mmCIF file of C-alpha atoms in Angstrom:
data_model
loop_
_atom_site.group_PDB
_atom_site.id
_atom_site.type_symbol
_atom_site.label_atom_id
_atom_site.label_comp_id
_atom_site.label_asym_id
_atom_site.label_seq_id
_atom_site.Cartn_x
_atom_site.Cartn_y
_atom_site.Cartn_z
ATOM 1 C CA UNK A 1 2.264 -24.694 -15.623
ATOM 2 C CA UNK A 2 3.034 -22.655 -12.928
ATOM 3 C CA UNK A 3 2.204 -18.805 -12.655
ATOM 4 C CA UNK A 4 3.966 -16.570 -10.670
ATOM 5 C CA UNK A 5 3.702 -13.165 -9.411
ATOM 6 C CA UNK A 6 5.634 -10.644 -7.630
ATOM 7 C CA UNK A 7 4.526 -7.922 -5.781
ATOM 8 C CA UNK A 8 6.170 -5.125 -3.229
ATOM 9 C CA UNK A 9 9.098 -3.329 -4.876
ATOM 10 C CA UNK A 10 9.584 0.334 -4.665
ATOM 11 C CA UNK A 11 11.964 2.855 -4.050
ATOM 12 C CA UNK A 12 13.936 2.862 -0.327
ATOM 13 C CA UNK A 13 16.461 4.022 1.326
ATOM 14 C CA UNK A 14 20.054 3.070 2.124
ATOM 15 C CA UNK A 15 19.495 0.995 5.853
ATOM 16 C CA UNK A 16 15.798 0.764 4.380
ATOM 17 C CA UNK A 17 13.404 -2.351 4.109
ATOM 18 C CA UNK A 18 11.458 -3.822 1.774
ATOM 19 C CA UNK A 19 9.173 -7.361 1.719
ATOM 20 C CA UNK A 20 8.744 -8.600 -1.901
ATOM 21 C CA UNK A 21 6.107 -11.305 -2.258
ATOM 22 C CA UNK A 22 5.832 -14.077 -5.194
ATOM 23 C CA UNK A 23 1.995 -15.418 -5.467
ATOM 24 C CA UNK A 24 2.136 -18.436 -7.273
ATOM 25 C CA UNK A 25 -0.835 -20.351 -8.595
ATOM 26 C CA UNK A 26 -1.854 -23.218 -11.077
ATOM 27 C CA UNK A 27 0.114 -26.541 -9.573
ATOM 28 C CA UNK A 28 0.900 -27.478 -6.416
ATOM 29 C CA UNK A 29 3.279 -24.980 -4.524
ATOM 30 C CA UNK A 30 4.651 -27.196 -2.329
ATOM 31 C CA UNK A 31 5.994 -29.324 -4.575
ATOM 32 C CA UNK A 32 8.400 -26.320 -5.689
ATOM 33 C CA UNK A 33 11.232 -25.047 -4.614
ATOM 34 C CA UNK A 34 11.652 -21.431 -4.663
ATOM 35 C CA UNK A 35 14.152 -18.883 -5.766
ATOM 36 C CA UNK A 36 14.847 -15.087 -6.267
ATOM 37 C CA UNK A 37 17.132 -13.880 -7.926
ATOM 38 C CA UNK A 38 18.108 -9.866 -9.472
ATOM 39 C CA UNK A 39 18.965 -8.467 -12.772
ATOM 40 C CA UNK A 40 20.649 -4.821 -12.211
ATOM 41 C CA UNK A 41 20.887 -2.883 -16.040
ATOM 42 C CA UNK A 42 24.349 -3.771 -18.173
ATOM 43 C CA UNK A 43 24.461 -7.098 -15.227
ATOM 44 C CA UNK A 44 24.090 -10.771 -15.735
ATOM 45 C CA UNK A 45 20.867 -12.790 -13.165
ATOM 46 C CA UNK A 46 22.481 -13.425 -10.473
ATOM 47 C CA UNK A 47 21.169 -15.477 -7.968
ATOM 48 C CA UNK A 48 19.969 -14.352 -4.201
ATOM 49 C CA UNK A 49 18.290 -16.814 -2.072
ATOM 50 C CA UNK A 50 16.268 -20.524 -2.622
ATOM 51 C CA UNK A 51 14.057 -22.456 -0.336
ATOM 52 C CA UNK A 52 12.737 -26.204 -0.591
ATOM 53 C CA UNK A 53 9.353 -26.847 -0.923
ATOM 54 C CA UNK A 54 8.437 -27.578 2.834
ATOM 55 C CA UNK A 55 11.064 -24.684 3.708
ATOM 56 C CA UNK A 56 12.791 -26.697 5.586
ATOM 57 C CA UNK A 57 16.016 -25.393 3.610
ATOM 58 C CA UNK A 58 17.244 -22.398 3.063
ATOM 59 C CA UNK A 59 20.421 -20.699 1.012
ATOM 60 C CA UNK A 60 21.224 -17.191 0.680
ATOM 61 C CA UNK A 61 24.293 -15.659 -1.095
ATOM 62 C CA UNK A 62 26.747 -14.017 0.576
ATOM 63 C CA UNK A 63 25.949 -10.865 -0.634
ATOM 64 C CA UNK A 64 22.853 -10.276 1.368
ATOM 65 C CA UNK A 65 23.690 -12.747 4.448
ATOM 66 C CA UNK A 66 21.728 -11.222 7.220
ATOM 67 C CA UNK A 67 20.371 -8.742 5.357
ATOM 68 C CA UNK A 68 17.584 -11.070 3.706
ATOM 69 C CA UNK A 69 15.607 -13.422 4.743
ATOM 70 C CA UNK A 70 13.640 -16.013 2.600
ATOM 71 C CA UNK A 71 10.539 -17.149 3.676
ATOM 72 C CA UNK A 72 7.096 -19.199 2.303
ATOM 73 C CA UNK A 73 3.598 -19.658 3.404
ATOM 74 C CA UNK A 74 1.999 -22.903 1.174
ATOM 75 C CA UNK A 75 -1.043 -21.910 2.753
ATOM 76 C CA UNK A 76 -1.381 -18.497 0.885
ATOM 77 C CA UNK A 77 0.837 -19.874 -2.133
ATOM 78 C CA UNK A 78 3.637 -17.524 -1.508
ATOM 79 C CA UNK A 79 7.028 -17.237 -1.004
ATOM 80 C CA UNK A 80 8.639 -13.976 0.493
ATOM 81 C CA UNK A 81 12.010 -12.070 0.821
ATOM 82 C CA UNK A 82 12.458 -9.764 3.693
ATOM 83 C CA UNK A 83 14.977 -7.172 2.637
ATOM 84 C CA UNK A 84 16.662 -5.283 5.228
ATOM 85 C CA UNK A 85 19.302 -2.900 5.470
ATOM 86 C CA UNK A 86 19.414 -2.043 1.895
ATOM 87 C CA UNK A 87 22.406 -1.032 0.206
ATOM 88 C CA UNK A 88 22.179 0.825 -3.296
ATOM 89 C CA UNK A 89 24.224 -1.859 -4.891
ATOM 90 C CA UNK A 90 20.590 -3.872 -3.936
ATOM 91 C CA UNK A 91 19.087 -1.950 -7.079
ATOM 92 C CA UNK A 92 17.946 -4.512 -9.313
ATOM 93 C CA UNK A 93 14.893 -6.227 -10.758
ATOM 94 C CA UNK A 94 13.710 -9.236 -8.902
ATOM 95 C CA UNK A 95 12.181 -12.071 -9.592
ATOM 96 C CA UNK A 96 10.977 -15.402 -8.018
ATOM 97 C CA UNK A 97 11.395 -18.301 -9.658
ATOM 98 C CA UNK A 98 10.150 -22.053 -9.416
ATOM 99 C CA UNK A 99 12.377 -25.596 -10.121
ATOM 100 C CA UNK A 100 12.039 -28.662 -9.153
ATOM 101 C CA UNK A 101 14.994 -28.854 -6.789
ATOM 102 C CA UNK A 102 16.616 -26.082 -4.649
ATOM 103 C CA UNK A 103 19.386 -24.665 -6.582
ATOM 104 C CA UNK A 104 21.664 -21.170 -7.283
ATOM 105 C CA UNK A 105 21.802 -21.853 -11.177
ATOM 106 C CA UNK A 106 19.148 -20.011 -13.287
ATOM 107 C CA UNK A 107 19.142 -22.293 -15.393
ATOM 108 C CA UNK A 108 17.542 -25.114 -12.917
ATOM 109 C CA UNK A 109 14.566 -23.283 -12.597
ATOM 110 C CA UNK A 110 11.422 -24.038 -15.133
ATOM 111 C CA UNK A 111 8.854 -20.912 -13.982
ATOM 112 C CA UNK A 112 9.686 -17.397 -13.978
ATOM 113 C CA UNK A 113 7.590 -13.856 -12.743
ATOM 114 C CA UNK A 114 7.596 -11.387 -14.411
ATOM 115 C CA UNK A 115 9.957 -9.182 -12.013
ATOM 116 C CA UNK A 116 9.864 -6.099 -9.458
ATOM 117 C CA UNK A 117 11.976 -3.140 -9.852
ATOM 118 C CA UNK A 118 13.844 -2.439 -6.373
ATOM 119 C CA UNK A 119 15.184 1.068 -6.061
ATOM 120 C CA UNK A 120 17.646 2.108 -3.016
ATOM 121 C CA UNK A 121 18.522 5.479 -2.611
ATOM 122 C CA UNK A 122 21.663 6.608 -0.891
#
C-alpha cells in the first residue's frame, strides 16, 4: 500500500503560481512513478504531467507545457508540480497519483490522494 498526500492548493491569480506537493509514504517511493492529474466540476480526470521513479523522465501535456513543471525529491518522499502562469481554465482538483510505470492513462495508476482544490482567479 501506498499513501499519498497532497498539500499546497489555494486560490491565485491569473499569471499566478502555485507549488502543490504529494507526500507519499508506506513502500518504497522510488520504485513509483508519479502522476498528477485534475478533475474540474461537470469534467472527466484528465491527465497533467508523470515522472519515472528516478525522474529521469518526464511528460507533461500540452496544455500546461512551460507552464508546469514536475519534479520529485525520494529523499523527502515527494513529488512536486510547480504551477506557473496560471490560467483560470487551471481550476480543478488535483491529485497525485502512483503506478508502476510512467503513463497518461488513469487507469495505469494503482494509488490515489485524496486531491487539492486549485482556484485561479481572473
Amino acid at each position: 500500500q501506498v499513501q499519498l498526500v497532497e498539500s499546497g492548493g489555494g486560490l491565485a491569480q491569473a499569471g499566478g503560481s502555485l507549488r502543490l506537493s504529494c507526500a507519499a509514504s508506506g513502500r518504497t517511493f522510488s520504485d513509483y512513478a508519479m502522476g498528477w492529474f485534475r478533475q474540474a466540476p461537470g469534467k472527466e480526470r484528465e491527465f497533467v504531467a508523470t515522472i519515472s521513479g528516478r525522474g529521469r523522465y518526464r511528460y507533461v501535456d500540452d496544455s500546461v507545457k512551460g507552464r508546469f513543471t514536475i519534479s520529485r525529491d525520494n529523499a523527502q518522499n515527494t513529488v512536486y508540480l510547480q504551477m506557473d502562469s496560471l490560467k483560470p481554465e487551471d481550476t480543478a482538483v488535483y491529485l497525485c497519483a502512483a503506478s508502476g510505470t510512467t503513463s497518461v492513462s488513469a487507469s495505469e495508476y494503482t494509488y490515489w490522494g485524496q486531491g487539492t482544490q486549485v482556484t485561479v482567479s481572473s
